[in-house]
mmCIF file of C-alpha atoms and ligand atoms in Angstrom:
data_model
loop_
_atom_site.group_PDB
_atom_site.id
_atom_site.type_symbol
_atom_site.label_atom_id
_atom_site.label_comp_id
_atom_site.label_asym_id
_atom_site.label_seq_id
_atom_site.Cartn_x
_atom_site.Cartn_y
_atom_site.Cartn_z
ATOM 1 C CA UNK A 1 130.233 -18.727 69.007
ATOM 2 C CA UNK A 2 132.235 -15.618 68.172
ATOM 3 C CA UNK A 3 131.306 -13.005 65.477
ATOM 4 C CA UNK A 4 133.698 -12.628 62.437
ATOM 5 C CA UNK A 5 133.087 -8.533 62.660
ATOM 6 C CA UNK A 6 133.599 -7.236 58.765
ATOM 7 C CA UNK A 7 132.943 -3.690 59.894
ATOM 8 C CA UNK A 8 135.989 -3.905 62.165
ATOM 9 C CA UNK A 9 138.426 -5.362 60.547
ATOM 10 C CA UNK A 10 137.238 -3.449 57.256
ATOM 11 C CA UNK A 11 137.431 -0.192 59.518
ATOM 12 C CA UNK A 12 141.290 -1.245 60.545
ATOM 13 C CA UNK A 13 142.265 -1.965 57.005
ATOM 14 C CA UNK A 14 140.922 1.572 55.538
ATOM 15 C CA UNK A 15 142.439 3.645 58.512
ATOM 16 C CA UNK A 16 145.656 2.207 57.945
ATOM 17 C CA UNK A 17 144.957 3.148 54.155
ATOM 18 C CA UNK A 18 144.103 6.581 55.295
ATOM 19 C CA UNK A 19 146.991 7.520 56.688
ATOM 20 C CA UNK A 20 149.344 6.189 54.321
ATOM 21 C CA UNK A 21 147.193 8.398 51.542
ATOM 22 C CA UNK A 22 147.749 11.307 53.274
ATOM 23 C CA UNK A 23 151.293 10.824 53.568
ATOM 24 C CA UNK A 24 151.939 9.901 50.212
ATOM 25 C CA UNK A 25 149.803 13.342 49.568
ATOM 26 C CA UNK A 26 152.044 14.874 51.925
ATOM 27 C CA UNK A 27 155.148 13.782 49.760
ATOM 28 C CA UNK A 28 153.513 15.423 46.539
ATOM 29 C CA UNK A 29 153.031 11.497 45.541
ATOM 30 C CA UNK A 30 149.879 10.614 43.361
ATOM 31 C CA UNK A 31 146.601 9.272 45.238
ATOM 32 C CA UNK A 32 144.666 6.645 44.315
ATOM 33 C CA UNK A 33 142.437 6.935 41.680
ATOM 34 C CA UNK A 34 139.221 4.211 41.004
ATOM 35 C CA UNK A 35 137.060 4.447 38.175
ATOM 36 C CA UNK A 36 133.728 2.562 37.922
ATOM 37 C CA UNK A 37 131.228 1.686 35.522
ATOM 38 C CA UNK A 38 127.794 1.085 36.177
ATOM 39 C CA UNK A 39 125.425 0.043 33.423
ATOM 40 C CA UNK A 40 121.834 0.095 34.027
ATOM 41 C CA UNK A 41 120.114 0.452 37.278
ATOM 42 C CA UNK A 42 119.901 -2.364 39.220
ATOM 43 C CA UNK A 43 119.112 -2.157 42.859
ATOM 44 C CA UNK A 44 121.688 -4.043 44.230
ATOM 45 C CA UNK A 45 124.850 -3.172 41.738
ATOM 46 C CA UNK A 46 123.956 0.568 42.368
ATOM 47 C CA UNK A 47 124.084 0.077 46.443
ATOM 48 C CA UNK A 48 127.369 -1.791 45.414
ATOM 49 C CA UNK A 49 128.948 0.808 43.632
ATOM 50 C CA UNK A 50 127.584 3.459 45.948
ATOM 51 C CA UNK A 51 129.343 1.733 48.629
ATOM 52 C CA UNK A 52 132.589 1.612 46.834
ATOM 53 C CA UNK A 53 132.485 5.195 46.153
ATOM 54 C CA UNK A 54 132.205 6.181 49.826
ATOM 55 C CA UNK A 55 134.913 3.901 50.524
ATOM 56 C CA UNK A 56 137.335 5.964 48.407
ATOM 57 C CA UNK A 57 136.201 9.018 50.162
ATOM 58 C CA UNK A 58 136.403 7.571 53.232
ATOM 59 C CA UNK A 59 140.367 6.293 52.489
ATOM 60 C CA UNK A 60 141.089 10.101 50.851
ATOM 61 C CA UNK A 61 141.522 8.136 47.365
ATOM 62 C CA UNK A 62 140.037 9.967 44.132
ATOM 63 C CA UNK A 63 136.762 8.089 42.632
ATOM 64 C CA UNK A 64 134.879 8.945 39.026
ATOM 65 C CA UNK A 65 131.501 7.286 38.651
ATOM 66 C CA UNK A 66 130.588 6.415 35.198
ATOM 67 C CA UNK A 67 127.312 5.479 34.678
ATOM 68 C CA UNK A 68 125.718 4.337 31.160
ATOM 69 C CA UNK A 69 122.780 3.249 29.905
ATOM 70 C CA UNK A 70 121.332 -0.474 30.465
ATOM 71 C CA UNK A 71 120.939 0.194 26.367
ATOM 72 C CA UNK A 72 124.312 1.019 25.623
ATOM 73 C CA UNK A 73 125.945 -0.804 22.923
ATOM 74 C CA UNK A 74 128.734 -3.423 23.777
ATOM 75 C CA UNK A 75 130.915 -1.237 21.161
ATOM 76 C CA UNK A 76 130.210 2.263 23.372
ATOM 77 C CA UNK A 77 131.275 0.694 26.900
ATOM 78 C CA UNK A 78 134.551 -0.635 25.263
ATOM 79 C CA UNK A 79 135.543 2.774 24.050
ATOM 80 C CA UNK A 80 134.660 3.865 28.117
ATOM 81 C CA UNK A 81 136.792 1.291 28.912
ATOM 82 C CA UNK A 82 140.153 1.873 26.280
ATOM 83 C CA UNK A 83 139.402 5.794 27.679
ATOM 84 C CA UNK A 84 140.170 4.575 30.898
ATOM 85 C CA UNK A 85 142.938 2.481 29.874
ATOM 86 C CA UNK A 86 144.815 5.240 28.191
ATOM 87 C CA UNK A 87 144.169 7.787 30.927
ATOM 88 C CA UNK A 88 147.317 7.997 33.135
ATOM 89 C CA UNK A 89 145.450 9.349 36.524
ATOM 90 C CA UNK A 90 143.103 6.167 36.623
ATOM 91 C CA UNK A 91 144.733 3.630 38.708
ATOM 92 C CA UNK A 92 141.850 1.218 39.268
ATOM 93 C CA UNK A 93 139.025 0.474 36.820
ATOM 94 C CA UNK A 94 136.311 -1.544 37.739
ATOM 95 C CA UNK A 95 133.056 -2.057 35.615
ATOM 96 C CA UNK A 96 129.909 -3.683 37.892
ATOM 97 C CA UNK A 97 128.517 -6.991 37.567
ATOM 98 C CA UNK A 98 126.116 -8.165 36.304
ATOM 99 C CA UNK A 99 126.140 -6.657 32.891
ATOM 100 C CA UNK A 100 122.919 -6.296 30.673
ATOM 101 C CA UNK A 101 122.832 -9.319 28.493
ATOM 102 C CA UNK A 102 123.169 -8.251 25.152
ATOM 103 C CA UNK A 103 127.126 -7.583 26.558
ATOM 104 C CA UNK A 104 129.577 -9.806 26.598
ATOM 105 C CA UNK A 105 131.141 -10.070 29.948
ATOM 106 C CA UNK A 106 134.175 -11.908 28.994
ATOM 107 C CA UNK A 107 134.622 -9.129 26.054
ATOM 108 C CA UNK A 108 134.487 -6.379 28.514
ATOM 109 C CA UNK A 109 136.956 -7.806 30.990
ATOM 110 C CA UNK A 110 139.376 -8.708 28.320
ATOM 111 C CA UNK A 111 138.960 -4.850 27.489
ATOM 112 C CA UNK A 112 140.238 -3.674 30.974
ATOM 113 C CA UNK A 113 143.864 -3.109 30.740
ATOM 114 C CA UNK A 114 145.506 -6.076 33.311
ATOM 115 C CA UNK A 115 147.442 -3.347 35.423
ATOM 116 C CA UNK A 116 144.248 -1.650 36.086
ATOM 117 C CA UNK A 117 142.499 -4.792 36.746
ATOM 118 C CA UNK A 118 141.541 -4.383 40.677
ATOM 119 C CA UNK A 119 138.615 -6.279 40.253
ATOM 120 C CA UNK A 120 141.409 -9.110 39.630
ATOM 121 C CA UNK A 121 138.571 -10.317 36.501
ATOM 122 C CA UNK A 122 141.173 -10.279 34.087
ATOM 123 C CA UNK A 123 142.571 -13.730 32.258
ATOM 124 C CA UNK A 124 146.336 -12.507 33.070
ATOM 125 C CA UNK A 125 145.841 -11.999 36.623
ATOM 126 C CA UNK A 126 143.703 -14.915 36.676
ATOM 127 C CA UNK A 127 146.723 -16.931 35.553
ATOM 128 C CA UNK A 128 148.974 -15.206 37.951
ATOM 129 C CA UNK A 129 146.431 -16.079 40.862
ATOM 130 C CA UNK A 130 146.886 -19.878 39.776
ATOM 131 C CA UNK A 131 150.289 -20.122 39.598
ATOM 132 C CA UNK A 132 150.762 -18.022 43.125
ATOM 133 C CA UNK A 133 152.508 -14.853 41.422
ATOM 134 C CA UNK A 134 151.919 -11.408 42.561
ATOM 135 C CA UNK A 135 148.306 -9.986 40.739
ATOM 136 C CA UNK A 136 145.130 -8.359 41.650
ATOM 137 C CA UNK A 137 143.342 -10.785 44.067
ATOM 138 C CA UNK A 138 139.487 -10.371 43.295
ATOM 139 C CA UNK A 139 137.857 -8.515 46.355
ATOM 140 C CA UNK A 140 135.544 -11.083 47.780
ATOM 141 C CA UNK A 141 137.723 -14.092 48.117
ATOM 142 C CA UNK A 142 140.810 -11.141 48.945
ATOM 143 C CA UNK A 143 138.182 -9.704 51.836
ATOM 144 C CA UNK A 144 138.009 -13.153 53.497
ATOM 145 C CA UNK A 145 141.156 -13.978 53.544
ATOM 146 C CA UNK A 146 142.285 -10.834 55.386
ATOM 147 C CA UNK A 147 139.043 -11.801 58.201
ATOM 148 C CA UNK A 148 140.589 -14.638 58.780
ATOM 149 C CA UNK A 149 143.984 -12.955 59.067
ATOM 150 C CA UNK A 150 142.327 -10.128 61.011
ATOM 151 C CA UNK A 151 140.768 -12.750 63.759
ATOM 152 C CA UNK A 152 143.621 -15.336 63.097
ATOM 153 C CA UNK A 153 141.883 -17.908 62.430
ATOM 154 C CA UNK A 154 144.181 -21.336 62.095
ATOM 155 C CA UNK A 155 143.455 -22.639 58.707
ATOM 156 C CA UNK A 156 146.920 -24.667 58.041
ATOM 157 C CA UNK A 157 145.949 -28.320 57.570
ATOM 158 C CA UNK A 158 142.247 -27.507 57.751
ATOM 159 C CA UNK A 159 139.224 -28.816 55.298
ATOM 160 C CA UNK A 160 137.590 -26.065 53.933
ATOM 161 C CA UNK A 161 134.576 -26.711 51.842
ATOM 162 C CA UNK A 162 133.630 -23.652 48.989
ATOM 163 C CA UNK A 163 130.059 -23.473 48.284
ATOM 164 C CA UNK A 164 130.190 -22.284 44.344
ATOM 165 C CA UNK A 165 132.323 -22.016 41.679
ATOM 166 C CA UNK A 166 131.931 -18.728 40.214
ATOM 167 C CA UNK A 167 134.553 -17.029 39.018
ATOM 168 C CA UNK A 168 134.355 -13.628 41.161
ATOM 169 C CA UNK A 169 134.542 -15.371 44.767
ATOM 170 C CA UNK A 170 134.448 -19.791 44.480
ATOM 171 C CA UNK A 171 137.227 -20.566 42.401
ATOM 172 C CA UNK A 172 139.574 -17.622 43.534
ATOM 173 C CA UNK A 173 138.377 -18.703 47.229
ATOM 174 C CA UNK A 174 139.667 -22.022 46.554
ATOM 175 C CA UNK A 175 142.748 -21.458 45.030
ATOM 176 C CA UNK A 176 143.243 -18.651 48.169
ATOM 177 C CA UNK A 177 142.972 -21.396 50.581
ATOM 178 C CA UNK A 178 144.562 -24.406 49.211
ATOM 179 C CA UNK A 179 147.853 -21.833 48.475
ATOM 180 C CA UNK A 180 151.068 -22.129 50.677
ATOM 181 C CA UNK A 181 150.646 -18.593 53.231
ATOM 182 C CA UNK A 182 149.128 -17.994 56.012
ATOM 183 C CA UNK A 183 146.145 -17.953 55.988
ATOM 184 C CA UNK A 184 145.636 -20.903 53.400
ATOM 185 C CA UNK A 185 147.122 -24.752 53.440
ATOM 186 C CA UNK A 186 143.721 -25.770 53.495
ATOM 187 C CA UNK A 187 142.525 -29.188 52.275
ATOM 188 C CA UNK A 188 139.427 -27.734 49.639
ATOM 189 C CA UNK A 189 136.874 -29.548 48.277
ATOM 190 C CA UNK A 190 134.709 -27.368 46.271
ATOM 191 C CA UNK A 191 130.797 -28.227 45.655
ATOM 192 C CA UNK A 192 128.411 -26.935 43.492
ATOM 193 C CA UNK A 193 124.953 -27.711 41.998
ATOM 194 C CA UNK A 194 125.700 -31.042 40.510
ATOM 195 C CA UNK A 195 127.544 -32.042 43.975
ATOM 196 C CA UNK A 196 124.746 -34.621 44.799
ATOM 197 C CA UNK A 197 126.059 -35.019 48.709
ATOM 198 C CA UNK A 198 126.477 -31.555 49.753
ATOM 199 C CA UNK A 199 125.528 -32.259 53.298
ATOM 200 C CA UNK A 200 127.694 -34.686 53.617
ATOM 201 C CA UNK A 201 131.057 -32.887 52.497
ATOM 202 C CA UNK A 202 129.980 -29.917 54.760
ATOM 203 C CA UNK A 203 129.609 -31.917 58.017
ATOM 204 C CA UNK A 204 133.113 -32.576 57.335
ATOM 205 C CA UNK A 205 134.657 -29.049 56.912
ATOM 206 C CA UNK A 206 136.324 -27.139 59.423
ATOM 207 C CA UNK A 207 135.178 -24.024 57.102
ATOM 208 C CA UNK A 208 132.888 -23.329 54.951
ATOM 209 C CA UNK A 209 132.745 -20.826 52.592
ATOM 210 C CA UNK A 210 128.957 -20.371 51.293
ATOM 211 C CA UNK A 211 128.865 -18.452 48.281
ATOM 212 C CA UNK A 212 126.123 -20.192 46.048
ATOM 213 C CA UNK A 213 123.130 -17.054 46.054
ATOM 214 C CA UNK A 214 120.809 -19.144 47.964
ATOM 215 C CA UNK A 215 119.219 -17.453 50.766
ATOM 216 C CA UNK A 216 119.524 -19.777 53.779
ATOM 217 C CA UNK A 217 120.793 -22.504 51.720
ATOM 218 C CA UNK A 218 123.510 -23.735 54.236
ATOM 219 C CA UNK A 219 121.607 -25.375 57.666
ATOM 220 C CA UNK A 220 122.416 -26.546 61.321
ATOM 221 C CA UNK A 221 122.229 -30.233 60.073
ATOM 222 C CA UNK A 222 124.981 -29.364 57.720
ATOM 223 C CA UNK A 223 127.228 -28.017 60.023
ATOM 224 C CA UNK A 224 130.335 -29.636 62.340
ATOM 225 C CA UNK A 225 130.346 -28.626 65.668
ATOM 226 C CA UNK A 226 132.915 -25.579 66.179
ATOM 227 C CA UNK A 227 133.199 -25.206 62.111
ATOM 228 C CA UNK A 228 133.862 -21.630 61.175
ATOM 229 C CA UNK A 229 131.443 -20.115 58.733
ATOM 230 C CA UNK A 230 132.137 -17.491 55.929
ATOM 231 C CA UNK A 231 128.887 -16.748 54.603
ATOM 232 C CA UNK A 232 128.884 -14.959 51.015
ATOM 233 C CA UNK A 233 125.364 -14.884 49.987
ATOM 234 C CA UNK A 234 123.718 -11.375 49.811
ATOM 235 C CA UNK A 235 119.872 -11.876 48.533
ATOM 236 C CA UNK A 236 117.034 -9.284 48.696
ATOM 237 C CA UNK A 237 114.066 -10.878 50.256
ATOM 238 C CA UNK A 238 110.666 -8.931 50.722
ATOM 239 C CA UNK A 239 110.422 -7.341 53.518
ATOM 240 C CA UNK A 240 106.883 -5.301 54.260
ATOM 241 C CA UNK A 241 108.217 -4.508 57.644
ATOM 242 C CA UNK A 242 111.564 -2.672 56.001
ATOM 243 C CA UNK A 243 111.139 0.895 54.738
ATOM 244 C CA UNK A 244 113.508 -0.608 52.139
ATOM 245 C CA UNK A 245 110.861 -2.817 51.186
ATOM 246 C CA UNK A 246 113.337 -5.793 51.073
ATOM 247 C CA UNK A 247 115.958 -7.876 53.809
ATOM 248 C CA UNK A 248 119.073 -8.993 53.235
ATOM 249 C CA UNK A 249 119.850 -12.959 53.586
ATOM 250 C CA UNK A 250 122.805 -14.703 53.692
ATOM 251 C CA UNK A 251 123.477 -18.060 52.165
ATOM 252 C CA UNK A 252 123.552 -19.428 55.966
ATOM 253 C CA UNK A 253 120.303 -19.838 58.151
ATOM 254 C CA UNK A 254 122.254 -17.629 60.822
ATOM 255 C CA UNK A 255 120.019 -17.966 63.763
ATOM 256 C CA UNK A 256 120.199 -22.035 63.736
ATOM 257 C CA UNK A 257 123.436 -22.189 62.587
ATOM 258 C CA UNK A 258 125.226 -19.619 64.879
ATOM 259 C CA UNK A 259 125.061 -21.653 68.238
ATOM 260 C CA UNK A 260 126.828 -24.652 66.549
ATOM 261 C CA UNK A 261 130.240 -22.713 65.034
ATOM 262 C CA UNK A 262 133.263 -21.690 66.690
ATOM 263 C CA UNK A 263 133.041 -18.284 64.034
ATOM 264 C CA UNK A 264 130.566 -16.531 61.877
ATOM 265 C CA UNK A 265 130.245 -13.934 59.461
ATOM 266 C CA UNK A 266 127.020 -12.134 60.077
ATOM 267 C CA UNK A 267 124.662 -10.453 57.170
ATOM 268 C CA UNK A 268 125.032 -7.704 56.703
ATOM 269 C CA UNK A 269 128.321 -6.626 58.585
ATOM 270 C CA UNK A 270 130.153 -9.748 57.547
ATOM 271 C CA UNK A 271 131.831 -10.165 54.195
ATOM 272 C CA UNK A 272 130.792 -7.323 52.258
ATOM 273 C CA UNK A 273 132.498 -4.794 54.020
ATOM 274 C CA UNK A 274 135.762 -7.004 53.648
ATOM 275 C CA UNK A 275 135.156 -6.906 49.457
ATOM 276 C CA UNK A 276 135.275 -3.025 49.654
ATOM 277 C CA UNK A 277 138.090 -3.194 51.967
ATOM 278 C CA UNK A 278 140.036 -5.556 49.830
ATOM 279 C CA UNK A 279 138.803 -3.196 46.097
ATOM 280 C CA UNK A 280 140.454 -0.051 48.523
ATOM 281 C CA UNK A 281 144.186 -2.235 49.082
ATOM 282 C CA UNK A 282 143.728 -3.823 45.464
ATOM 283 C CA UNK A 283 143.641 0.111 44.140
ATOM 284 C CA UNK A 284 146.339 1.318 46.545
ATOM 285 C CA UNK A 285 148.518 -1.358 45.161
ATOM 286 C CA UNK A 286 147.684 -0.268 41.258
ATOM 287 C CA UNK A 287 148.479 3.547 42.458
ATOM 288 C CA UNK A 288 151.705 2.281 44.493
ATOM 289 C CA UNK A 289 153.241 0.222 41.372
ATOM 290 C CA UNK A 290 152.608 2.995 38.662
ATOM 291 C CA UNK A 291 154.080 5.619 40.451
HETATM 292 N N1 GUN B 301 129.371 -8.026 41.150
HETATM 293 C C1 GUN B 301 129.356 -8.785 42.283
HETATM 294 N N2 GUN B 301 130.566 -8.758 42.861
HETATM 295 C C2 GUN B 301 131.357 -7.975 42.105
HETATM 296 C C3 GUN B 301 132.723 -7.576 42.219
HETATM 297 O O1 GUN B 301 133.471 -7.939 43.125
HETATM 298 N N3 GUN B 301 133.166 -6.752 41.215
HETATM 299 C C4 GUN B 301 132.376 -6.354 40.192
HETATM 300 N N4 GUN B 301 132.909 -5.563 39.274
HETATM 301 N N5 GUN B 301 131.110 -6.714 40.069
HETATM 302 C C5 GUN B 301 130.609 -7.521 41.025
#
């Protein structure tokens, strides 16, 4: 069993960004400019967004943190939004998920102008996704995809099985890895709560994608021999031993798992670093077509 190392590979992808900020800054070009939202105070969206922020330090890119009220009216965060919009020195606007629920998610993503879209939420890009144009890949399912370029990891003619269908990482994942490129060509089956047999479709994948929330969800008896496993899942358990209070657990029961796959994303250190990697490219891109 080898390790698919997120840090790494999410290290390799920002210093390449690095240097090509600075000599873009060098040339008197723009540099990259991300704006997030952040409504409310949850735990694990602020640790997102904190995350992201760093990254754009990190990569020499421009970031402006907006944060609002979990109160704020659907009607306030839209005007944030059109501000953003009309604001020529934002490149990338991103607003954090999950939103309070008196606001409409689908409103506020329709909101976000498609061009600054590098959360890749957007219908448009959505569309373009589908029909294998250029767009705004969202960051998870973008993240993996460069891991598996990153270790080179044969997928061509492979059966990959995507645990979940939500829009921000199971659908994009399997559109991602049934398209024509490398990596991709995959045979996908997708499965989600009403898939009554999902043991049985995941002894039969050469990869599985795990991205259904539940901590541990995915086990040994599930798994092919030399499968490669992507896990996804990112859920606070308590933890009395953490200072934190709280440890994080992967959709995949790791330990049992691990000794049965040919790869494995480990969590932390897997695919989360790849999402913030991917958000830093998506925003270079935005930056790179405006100006
Ligand atoms: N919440 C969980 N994942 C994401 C993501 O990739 N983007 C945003 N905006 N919110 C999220």
């Amino acid at each position: 069993m080898q390790i698919l190392d997120g840090k790494k590979a999410a290290q390799a992808i920002k210093d390449k960004l690095k240097i090509d900020v600075a000599s873009r800054a060098v040339e008197g070009k723009k540099v990259p400019h991300l704006a997030a939202i952040l409504v409310g105070s949850n735990g694990a969206s602020e640790t997102y967004v904190a995350a992201k922020v760093k990254a754009c330090e990190e990569v020499g890119f421009k970031s402006t943190l907006i944060r609002l009220e979990a109160d704020i009216s659907e009607m306030k965060l839209l005007d944030a939004i059109h501000d953003l919009n009309t604001n020529p020195d934002i490149d990338g606007i991103l607003v954090q998920l999950p939103l309070p629920k008196h606001i409409s998610d689908e409103k506020v993503i329709n909101a976000i102008d498609a061009d600054k879209d590098v959360d890749g939420f957007h219908p448009e890009n959505v569309g373009k996704l589908l029909q294998g144009l250029p767009t705004f890949v969202p960051a998870t399912p973008h993240g993996i995809m460069l891991l598996l370029e990153y270790y080179k990891i044969e997928t061509k003619g492979k059966h990959a099985v995507v645990v979940g269908r939500s829009n921000i990482v199971g659908r994009p994942m399997s559109v991602l890895l049934s398209s024509n490129t490398n990596p991709g060509n995959c045979t996908v089956t997708i499965c989600h709560s009403h898939t009554s047999n999902i043991k049985e479709f995941c002894l039969q994948a050469d990869i599985i994608v795990a991205a259904l929330g539940k901590p541990e969800f995915i086990t040994a008896d599930m798994v092919k021999e030399g499968a490669v496993i992507i896990d996804v899942g990112i859920t606070r358990t308590e933890d009395a031993t953490k200072k934190s209070g709280y440890k994080l657990k992967g959709d995949v029961a790791f330990d049992e798992v691990a000794p049965k796959c040919s790869w494995i994303t480990p969590v932390p250190g897997g695919v989360g670093p790849m999402t913030i990697a991917a958000l830093m490219k998506n925003t270079y891109r935005s930056c790179m077509q405006k100006n």
